[in-house]
Tab-separated table of C-alpha atoms and ligand atoms in Angstrom:
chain	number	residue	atom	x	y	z
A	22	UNK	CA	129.487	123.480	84.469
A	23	UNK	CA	126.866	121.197	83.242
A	24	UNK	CA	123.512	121.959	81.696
A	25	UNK	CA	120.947	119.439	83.493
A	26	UNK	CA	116.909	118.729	83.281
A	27	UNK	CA	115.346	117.475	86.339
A	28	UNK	CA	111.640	116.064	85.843
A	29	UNK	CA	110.372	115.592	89.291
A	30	UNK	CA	107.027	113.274	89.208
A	31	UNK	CA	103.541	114.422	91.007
A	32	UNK	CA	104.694	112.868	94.788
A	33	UNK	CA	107.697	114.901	94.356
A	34	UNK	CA	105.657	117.716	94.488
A	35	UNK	CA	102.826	116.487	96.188
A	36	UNK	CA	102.410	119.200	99.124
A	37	UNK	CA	104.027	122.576	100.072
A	38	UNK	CA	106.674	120.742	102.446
A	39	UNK	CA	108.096	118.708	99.054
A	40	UNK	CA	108.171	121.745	96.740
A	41	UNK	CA	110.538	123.049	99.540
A	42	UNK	CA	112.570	120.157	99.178
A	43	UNK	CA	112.429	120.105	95.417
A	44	UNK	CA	113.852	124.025	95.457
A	45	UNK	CA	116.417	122.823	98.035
A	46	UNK	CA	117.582	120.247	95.343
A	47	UNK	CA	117.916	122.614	92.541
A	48	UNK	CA	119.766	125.263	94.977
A	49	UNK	CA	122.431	122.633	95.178
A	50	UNK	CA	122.936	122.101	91.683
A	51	UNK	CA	123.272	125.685	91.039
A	52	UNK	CA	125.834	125.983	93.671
A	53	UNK	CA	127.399	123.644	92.338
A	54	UNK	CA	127.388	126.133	89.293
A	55	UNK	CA	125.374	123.738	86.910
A	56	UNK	CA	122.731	125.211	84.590
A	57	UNK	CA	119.308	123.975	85.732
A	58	UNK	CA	116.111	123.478	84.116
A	59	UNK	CA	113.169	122.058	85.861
A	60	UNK	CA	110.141	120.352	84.589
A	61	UNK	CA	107.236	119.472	87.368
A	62	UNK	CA	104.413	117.259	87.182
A	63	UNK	CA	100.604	118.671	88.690
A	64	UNK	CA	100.919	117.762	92.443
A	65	UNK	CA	99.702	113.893	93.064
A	66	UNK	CA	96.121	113.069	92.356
A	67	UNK	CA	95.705	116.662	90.746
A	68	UNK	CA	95.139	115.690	87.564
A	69	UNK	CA	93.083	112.750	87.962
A	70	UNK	CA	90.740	114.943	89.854
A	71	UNK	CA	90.548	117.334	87.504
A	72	UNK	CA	89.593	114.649	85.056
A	73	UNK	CA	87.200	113.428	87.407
A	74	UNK	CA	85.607	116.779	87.472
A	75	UNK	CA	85.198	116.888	83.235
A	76	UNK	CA	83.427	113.573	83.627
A	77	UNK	CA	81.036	114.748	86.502
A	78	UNK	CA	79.758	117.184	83.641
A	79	UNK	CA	80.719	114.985	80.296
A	80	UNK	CA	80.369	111.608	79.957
A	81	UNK	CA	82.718	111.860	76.914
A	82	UNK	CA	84.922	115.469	77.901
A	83	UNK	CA	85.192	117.779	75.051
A	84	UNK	CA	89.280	116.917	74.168
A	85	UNK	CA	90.147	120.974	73.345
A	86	UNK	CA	88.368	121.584	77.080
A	87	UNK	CA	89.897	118.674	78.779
A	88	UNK	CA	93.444	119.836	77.894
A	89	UNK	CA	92.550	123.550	79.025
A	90	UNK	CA	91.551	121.825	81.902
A	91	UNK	CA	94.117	119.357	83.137
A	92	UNK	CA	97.208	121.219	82.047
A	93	UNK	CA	96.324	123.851	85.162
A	94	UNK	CA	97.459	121.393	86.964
A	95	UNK	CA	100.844	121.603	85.910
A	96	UNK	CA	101.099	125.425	85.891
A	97	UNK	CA	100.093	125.370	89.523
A	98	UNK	CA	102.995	123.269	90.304
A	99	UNK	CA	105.308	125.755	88.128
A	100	UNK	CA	104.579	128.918	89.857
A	101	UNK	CA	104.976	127.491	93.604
A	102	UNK	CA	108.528	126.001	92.832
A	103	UNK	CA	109.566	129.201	91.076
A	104	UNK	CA	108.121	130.735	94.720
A	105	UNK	CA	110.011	128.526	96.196
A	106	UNK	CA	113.341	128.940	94.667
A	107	UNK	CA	112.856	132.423	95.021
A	108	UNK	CA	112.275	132.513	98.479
A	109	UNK	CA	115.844	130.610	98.526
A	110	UNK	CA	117.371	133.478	97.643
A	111	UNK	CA	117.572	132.009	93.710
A	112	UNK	CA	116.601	133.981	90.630
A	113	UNK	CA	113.712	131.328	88.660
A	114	UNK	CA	111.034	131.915	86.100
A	115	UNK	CA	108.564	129.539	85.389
A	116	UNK	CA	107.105	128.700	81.823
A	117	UNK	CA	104.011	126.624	80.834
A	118	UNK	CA	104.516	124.855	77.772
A	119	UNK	CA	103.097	127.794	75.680
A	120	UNK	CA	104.776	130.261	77.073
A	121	UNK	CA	108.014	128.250	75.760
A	122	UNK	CA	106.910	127.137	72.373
A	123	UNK	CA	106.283	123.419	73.192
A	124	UNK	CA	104.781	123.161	69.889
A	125	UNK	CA	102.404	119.825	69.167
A	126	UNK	CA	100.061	118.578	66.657
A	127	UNK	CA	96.512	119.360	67.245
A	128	UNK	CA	95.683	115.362	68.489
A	129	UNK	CA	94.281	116.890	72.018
A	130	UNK	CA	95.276	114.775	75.276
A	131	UNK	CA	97.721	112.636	72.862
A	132	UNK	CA	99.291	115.653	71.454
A	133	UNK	CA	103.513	114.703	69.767
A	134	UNK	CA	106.189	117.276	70.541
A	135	UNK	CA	106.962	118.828	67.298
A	136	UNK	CA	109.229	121.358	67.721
A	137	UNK	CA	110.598	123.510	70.590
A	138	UNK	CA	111.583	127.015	71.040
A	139	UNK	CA	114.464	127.334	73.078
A	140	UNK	CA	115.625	130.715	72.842
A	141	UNK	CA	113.638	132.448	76.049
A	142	UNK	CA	115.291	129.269	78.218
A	143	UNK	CA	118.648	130.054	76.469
A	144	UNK	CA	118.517	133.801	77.681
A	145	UNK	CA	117.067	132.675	81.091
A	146	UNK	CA	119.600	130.103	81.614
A	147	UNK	CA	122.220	132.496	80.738
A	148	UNK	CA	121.314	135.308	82.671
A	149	UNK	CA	121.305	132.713	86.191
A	150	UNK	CA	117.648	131.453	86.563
A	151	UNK	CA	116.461	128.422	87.042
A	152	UNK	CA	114.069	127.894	84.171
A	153	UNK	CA	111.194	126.006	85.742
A	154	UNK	CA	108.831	124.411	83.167
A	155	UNK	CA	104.997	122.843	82.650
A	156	UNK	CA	105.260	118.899	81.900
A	157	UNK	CA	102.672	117.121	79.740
A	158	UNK	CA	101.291	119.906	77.814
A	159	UNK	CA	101.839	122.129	74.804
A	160	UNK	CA	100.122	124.429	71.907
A	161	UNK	CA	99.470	123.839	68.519
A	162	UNK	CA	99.447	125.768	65.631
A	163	UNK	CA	96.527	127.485	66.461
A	164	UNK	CA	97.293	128.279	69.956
A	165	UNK	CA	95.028	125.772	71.725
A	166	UNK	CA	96.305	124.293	74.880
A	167	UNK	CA	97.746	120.550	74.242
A	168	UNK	CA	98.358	117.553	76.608
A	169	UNK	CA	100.650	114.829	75.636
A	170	UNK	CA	98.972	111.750	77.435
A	171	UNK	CA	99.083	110.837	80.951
A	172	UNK	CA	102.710	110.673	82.302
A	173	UNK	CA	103.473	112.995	79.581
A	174	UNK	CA	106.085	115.286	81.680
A	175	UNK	CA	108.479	112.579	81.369
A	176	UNK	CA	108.317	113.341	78.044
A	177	UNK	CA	108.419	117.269	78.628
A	178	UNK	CA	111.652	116.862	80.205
A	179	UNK	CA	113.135	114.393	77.432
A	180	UNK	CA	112.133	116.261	74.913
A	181	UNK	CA	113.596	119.944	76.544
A	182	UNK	CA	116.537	118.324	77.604
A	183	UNK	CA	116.899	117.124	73.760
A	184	UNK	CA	116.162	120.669	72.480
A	185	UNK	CA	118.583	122.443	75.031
A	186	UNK	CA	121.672	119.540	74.430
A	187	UNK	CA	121.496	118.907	77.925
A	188	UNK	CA	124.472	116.933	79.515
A	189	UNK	CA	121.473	114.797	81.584
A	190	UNK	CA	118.151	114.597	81.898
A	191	UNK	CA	117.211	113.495	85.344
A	192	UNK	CA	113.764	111.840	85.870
A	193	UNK	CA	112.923	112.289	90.328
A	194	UNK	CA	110.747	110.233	91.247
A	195	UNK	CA	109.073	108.287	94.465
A	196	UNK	CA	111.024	105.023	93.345
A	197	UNK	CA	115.090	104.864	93.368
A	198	UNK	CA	116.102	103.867	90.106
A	199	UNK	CA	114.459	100.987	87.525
A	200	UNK	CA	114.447	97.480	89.331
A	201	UNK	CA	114.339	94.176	87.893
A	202	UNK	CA	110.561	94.424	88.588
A	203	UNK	CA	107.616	95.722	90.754
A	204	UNK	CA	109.217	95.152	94.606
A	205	UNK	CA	105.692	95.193	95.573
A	206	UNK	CA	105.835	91.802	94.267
A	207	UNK	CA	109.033	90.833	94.599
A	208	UNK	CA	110.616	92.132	97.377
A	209	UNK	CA	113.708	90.646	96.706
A	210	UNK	CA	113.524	93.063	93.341
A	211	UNK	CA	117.069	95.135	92.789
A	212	UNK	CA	117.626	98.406	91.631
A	213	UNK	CA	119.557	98.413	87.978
A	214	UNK	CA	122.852	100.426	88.362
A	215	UNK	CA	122.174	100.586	84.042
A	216	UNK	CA	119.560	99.118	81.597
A	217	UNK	CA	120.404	99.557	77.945
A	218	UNK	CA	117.737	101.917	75.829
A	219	UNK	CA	116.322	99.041	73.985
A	220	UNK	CA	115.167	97.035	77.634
A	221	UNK	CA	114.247	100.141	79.074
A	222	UNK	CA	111.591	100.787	75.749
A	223	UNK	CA	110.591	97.179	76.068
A	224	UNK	CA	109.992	97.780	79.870
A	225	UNK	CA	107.870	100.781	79.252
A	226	UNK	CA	105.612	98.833	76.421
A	227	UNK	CA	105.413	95.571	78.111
A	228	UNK	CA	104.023	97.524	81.599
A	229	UNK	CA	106.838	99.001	83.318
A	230	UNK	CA	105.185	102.371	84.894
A	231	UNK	CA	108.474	104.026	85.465
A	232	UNK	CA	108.795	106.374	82.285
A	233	UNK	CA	106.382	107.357	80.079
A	234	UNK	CA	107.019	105.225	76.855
A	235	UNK	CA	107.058	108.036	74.243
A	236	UNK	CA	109.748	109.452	76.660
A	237	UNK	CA	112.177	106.411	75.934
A	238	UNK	CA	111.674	106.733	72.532
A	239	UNK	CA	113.000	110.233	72.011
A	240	UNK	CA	115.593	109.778	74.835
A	241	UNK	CA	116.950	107.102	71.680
A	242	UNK	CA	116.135	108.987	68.782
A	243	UNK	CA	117.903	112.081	69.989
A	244	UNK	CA	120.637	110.653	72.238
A	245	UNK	CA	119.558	111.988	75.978
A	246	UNK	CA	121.666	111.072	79.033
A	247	UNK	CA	118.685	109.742	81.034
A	248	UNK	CA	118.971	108.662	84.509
A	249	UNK	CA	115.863	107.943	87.033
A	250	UNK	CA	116.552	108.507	90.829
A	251	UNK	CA	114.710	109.262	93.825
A	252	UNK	CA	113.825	112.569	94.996
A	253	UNK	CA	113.131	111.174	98.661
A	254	UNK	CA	117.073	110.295	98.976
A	255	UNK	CA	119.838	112.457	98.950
A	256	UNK	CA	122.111	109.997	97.870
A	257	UNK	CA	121.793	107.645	95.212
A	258	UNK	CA	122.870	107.781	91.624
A	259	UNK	CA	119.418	106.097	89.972
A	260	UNK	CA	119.530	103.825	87.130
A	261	UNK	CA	121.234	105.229	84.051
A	262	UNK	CA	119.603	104.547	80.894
A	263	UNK	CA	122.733	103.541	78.491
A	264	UNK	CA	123.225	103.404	74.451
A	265	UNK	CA	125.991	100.373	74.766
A	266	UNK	CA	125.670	97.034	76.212
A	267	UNK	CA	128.216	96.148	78.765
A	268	UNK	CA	128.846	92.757	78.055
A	269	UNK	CA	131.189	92.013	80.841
A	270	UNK	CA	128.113	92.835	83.428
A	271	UNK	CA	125.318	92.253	81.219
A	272	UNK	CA	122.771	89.780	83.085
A	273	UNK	CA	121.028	87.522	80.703
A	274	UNK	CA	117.668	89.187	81.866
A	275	UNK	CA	117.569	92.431	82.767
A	276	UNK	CA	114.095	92.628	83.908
A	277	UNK	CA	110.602	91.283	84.532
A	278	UNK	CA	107.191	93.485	82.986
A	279	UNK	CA	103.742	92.196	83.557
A	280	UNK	CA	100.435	93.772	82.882
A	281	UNK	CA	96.944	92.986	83.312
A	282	UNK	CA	95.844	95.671	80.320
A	283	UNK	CA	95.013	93.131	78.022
A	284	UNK	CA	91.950	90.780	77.259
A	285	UNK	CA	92.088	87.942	74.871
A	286	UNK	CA	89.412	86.985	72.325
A	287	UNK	CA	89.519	83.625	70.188
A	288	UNK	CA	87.518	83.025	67.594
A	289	UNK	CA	86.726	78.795	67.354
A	290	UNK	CA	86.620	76.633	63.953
A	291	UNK	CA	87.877	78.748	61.246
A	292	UNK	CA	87.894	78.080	57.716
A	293	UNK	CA	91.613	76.941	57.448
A	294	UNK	CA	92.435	79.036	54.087
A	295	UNK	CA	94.612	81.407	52.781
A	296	UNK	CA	93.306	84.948	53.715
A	297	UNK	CA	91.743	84.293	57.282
A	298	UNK	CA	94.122	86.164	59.537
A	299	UNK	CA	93.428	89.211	56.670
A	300	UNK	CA	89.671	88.704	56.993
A	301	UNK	CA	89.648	88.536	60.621
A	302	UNK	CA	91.710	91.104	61.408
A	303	UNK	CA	90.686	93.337	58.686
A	304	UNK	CA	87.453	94.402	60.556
A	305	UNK	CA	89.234	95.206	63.948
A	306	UNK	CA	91.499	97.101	62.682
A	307	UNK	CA	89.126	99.325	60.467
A	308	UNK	CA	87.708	99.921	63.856
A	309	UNK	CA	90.165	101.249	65.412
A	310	UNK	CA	91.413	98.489	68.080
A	311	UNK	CA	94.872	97.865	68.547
A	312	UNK	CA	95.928	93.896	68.561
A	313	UNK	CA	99.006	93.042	70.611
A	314	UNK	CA	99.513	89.366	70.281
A	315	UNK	CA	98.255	86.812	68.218
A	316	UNK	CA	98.167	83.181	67.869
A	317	UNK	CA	97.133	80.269	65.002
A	318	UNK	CA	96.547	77.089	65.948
A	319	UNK	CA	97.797	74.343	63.242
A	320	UNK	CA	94.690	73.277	61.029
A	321	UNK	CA	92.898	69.870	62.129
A	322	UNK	CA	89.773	68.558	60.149
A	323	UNK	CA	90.122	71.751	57.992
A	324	UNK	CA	89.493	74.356	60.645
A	325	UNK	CA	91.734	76.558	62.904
A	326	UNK	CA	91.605	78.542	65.973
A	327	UNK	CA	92.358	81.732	65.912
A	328	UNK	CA	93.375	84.011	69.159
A	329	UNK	CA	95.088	87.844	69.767
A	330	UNK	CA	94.447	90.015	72.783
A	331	UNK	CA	93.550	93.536	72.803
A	332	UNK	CA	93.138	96.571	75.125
A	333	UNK	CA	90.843	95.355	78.085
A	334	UNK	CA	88.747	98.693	77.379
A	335	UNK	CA	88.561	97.200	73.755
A	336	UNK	CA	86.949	93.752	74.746
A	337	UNK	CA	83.833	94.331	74.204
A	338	UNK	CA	84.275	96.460	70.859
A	339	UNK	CA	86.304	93.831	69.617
A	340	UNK	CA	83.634	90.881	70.546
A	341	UNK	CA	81.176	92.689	68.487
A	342	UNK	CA	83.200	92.534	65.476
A	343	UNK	CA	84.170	89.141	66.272
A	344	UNK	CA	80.470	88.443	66.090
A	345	UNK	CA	79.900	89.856	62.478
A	346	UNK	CA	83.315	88.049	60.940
A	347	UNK	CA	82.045	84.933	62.558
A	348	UNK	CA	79.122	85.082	60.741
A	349	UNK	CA	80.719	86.435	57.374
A	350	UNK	CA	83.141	83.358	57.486
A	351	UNK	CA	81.594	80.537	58.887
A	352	UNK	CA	83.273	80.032	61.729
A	353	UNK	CA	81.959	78.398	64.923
A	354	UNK	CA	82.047	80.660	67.833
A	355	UNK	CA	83.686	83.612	69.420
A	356	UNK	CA	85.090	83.647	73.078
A	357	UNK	CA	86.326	86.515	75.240
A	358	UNK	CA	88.581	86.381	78.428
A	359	UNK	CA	89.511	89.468	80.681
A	360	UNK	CA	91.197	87.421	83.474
A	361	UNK	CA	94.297	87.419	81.249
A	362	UNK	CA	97.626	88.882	82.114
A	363	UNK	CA	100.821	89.215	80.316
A	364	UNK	CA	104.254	88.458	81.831
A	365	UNK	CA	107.462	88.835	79.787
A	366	UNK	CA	111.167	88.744	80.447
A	367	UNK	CA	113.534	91.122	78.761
A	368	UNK	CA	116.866	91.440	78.438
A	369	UNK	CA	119.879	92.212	75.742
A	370	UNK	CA	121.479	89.242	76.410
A	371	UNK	CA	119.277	87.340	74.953
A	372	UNK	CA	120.647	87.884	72.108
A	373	UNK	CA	123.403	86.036	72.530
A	374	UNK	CA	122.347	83.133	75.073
A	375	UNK	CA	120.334	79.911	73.799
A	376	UNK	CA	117.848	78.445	75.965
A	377	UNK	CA	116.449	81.011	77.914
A	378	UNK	CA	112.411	80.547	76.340
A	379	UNK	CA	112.891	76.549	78.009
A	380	UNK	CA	113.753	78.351	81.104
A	381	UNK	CA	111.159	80.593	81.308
A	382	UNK	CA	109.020	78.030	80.505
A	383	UNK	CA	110.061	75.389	82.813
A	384	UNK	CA	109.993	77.453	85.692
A	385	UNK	CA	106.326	78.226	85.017
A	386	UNK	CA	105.521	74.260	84.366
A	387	UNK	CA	107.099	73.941	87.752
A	388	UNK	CA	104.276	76.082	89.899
A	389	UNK	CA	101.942	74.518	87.882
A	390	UNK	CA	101.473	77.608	85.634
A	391	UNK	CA	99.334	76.850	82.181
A	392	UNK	CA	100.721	79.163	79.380
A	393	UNK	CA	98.175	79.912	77.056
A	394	UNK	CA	99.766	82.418	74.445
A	395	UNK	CA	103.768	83.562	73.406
A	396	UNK	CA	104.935	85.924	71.710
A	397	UNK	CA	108.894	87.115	71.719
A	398	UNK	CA	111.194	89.570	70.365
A	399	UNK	CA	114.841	89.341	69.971
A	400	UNK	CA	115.077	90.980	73.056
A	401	UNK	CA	111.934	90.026	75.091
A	402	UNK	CA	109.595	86.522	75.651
A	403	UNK	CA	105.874	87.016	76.642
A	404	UNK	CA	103.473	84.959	77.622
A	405	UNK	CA	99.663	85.278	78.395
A	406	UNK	CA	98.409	83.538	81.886
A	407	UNK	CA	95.392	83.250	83.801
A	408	UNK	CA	95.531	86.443	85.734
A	409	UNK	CA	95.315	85.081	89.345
A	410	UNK	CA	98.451	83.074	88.736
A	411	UNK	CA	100.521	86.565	87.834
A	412	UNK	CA	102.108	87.576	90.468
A	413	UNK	CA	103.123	83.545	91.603
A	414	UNK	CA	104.465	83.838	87.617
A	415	UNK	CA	106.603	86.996	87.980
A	416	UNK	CA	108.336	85.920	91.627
A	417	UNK	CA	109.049	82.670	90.398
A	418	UNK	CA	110.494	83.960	87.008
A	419	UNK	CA	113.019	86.518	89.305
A	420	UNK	CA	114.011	83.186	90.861
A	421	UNK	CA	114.461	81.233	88.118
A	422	UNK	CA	116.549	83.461	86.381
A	423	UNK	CA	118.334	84.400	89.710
A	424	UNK	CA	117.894	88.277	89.729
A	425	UNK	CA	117.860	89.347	93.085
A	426	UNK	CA	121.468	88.430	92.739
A	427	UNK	CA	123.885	91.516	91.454
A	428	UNK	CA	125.463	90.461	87.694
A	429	UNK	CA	128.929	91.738	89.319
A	430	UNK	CA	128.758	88.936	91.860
A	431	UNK	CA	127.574	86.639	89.896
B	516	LIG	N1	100.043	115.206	85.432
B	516	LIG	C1	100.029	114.363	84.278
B	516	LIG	C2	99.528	112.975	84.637
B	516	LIG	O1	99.214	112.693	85.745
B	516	LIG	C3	101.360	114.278	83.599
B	516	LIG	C4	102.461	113.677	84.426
B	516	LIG	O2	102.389	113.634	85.638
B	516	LIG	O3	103.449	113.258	83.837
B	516	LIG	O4	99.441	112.150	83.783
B	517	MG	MG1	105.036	109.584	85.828
C-alpha cells in the first residue's frame, strides 16, 4: 500500500464528463488499496475568467479580493470530484486549502507555502477517503484567503505530498510526460522516460510550461517522487523527475526551453570605468525590475555598450530609468527591443562533455541565425535571437544535437 498525490491540471477537469474520468482514476488506485490524495486545478479557463471579471471592475484588482476571488475556482472543482467519487460508491471529503491549514505568508496572489497541517488528511486517509484538496491557494496568519501564483496547484500537490511523505506525487496533465521540447514545434519532440531535478528546474525557469517552477524547487528541497503523465491515457508511465544522473543513458542535452518573455534594452557609449554596471543597474533594481541576462561589450575609444533583458511587461519601466542613468552618466543613447526571444539548451551532461556551446552555435550560423546575447550555466547555454527566427532556432537545435533519437539507441 502506497500513499500517492495526484494533481490533475484545469483540462483534466475541464467539464462534468472529465471529473467522471478523474474519479474513475482514483477508484482504481484505491482498489488497488493505495492511499489517495487528490489536488484539482479550477476547471480550464475558470480562473482566467474570473480574473477577467476583477479587471472589468479594477484596473489594478484589490490583491486580498482577487485571491477571495480566484481561489472559488478551485473549490468548485473540489466539491464535484468529491461528488463524483461518491457517486462511485467511494467515501471522499474535499478540503480547500483553509480548511487544511495550507498556511502562507500574507504576499496575496504570490503567497509561499509555509507550513501544513496534516492531521485532518491523516485521520481522513486513515479512516478510507479519498482526501480531495484546493490547488493554488492558502490562508495566512490572519485567515485571509491566499493564492500562490498562477499554476500554483502544482505546487499544492508538491508541497502536500511533501507534508504527508508521500511515496509519489503524480502531476495529470493534457501532455504525456516532459519532452525534449514544445512538439508544437518540433514534432519530432520525444517524451523523457527521466530528466534529473536540476534540468527539470532549468526547464521550468528558462520557459518550460509543464510544472510550475516553485513546484520543482520544493520537489528538491524536500525529496518528492515526482512524475508527470497524462490523464487522457490509461497507460503510460510519464516522465519521472529523478535525484541521480544515469550516466549510462544520460543524453548530452536533455532538452530545448525557449521563451519570448523577455525584452532587451542596451544602453550605447558608456563611460568605460569602474562602477558602471553598479550605476546602471543600481536604479533598475531599486525599482523593482528583475534583469535576466546581461552583456558588456569590451571598451573601444573609452566607451562601452552595455545590454541585459528584462520582463517584456518591464520594457517600458526599465526604458524610463534607462533614460535618467543616461543622463546621470553621460552616456549616448538608450535602445529597447521586444522582438527578442530566448532559446537555451539544457542538459546534465554538459557537465562532462566539451564542445557543446560550438555546437549550438554552429548549428545556428548554419540557418543563418544572428546571436545577439549568451549567457550559460553549468548545466544550460542561452542565447537571445531575433524573435521571428525562434522557432527555425529551436527545430534546428533538436537536430543538431540529434534528440528525436532515444539515448538507449543511440
Ligand atoms: N487555477 C490556477 C491557474 O490557472 C492554478 C492552477 O491551475 O494551477 O493558474
Ligand atoms: Mg499547470
Amino acid at each position: 500500500m502506497a500513499l500517492i498525490v495526484q494533481k490533475y491540471g484545469g483540462t483534466s477537469v475541464g467539464s462534468i464528463e472529465r471529473i467522471r474520468n478523474v474519479a474513475e482514476r482514483v477508484a482504481k488506485f484505491k482498489a488497488l488499496g493505495h492511499q489517495v490524495v487528490v489536488v484539482v486545478s479550477a476547471m480550464s479557463g475558470e480562473t482566467n475568467r474570473l480574473i477577467a471579471l476583477a479587471k472589468d471592475i479594477q484596473k489594478v484588482p484589490d490583491p486580498r479580493e482577487l485571491d477571495v476571488l480566484v481561489s472559488t475556482g478551485e473549490q468548485v472543482t473540489i466539491a464535484l470530484l468529491a461528488m463524483a467519487l461518491k457517486d462511485l460508491g467511494l467515501r471522499a471529503r474535499s478540503y480547500t486549502g483553509g480548511q487544511v491549514r495550507i498556511l502562507t505568508d500574507d504576499a496575496h496572489t504570490k503567497a509561499r507555502i509555509l507550513s501544513i497541517d496534516e492531521e485532518n488528511l491523516r485521520r481522513d486517509l486513515d479512516s478510507g477517503h479519498v482526501v480531495v484538496v484546493a490547488g493554488f491557494q492558502g490562508v495566512d496568519a490572519a485567515g485571509n484567503i491566499t493564492t500562490l501564483g498562477r499554476g500554483g496547484s502544482d505546487t499544492t500537490g508538491v508541497a502536500l505530498a511533501a507534508a504527508l511523505k508521500a511515496d509519489e506525487c503524480q502531476i495529470y496533465t493534457d501532455v504525456d510526460g516532459v519532452y525534449t521540447t514544445d512538439p508544437r514545434i518540433v514534432p519530432e519532440a520525444r517524451r523523457l522516460k527521466t530528466i534529473t531535478f536540476e534540468e527539470m528546474l532549468e526547464m521550468a525557469s528558462l520557459g518550460s510550461k509543464v510544472l510550475q517552477i516553485r513546484s520543482v524547487e520544493f520537489a528538491g528541497k524536500y525529496k518528492v517522487k515526482l512524475r508527470v503523465l497524462s490523464s487522457f491515457e490509461d497507460e503510460g508511465e510519464g516522465t519521472l523527475i529523478t535525484f541521480e544522473e544515469d550516466s549510462m543513458e544520460q543524453p548530452v542535452i536533455s532538452g530545448i526551453a525557449f521563451n519570448r518573455d523577455e525584452a532587451k534594452l542596451t544602453i550605447v557609449g558608456v563611460p568605460d570605468k569602474p562602477g558602471i554596471a553598479a550605476h546602471i543597474l543600481g536604479p533598475v533594481a531599486e525599482a523593482n525590475i528583475d534583469v535576466d541576462m546581461i552583456v558588456q561589450n569590451v571598451g573601444v575609444d573609452g566607451t562601452t555598450d552595455f545590454s541585459f533583458t528584462v520582463n517584456r511587461n518591464e520594457l517600458k519601466k526599465a526604458l524610463d530609468v534607462l533614460n535618467m542613468v543616461k543622463t546621470a552618466i553621460g552616456a549616448r543613447e538608450v535602445l529597447g527591443d521586444d522582438k527578442i526571444a530566448k532559446v537555451s539548451i539544457v542538459g546534465v551532461g554538459m557537465r562532462s562533455h566539451a564542445g557543446i556551446a560550438s555546437k549550438m552555435f554552429k548549428a545556428l550560423a548554419e540557418e543563418n541565425i544572428n546571436i545577439q546575447m549568451i549567457s550559460t550555466s553549468e548545466i544550460k547555454i542561452s542565447v537571445v535571437l531575433d524573435d521571428k527566427y525562434m522557432e527555425l532556432a529551436v527545430r534546428a537545435l533538436h537536430q543538431a544535437f540529434e534528440l528525436d533519437k532515444s539515448p538507449e539507441s543511440a
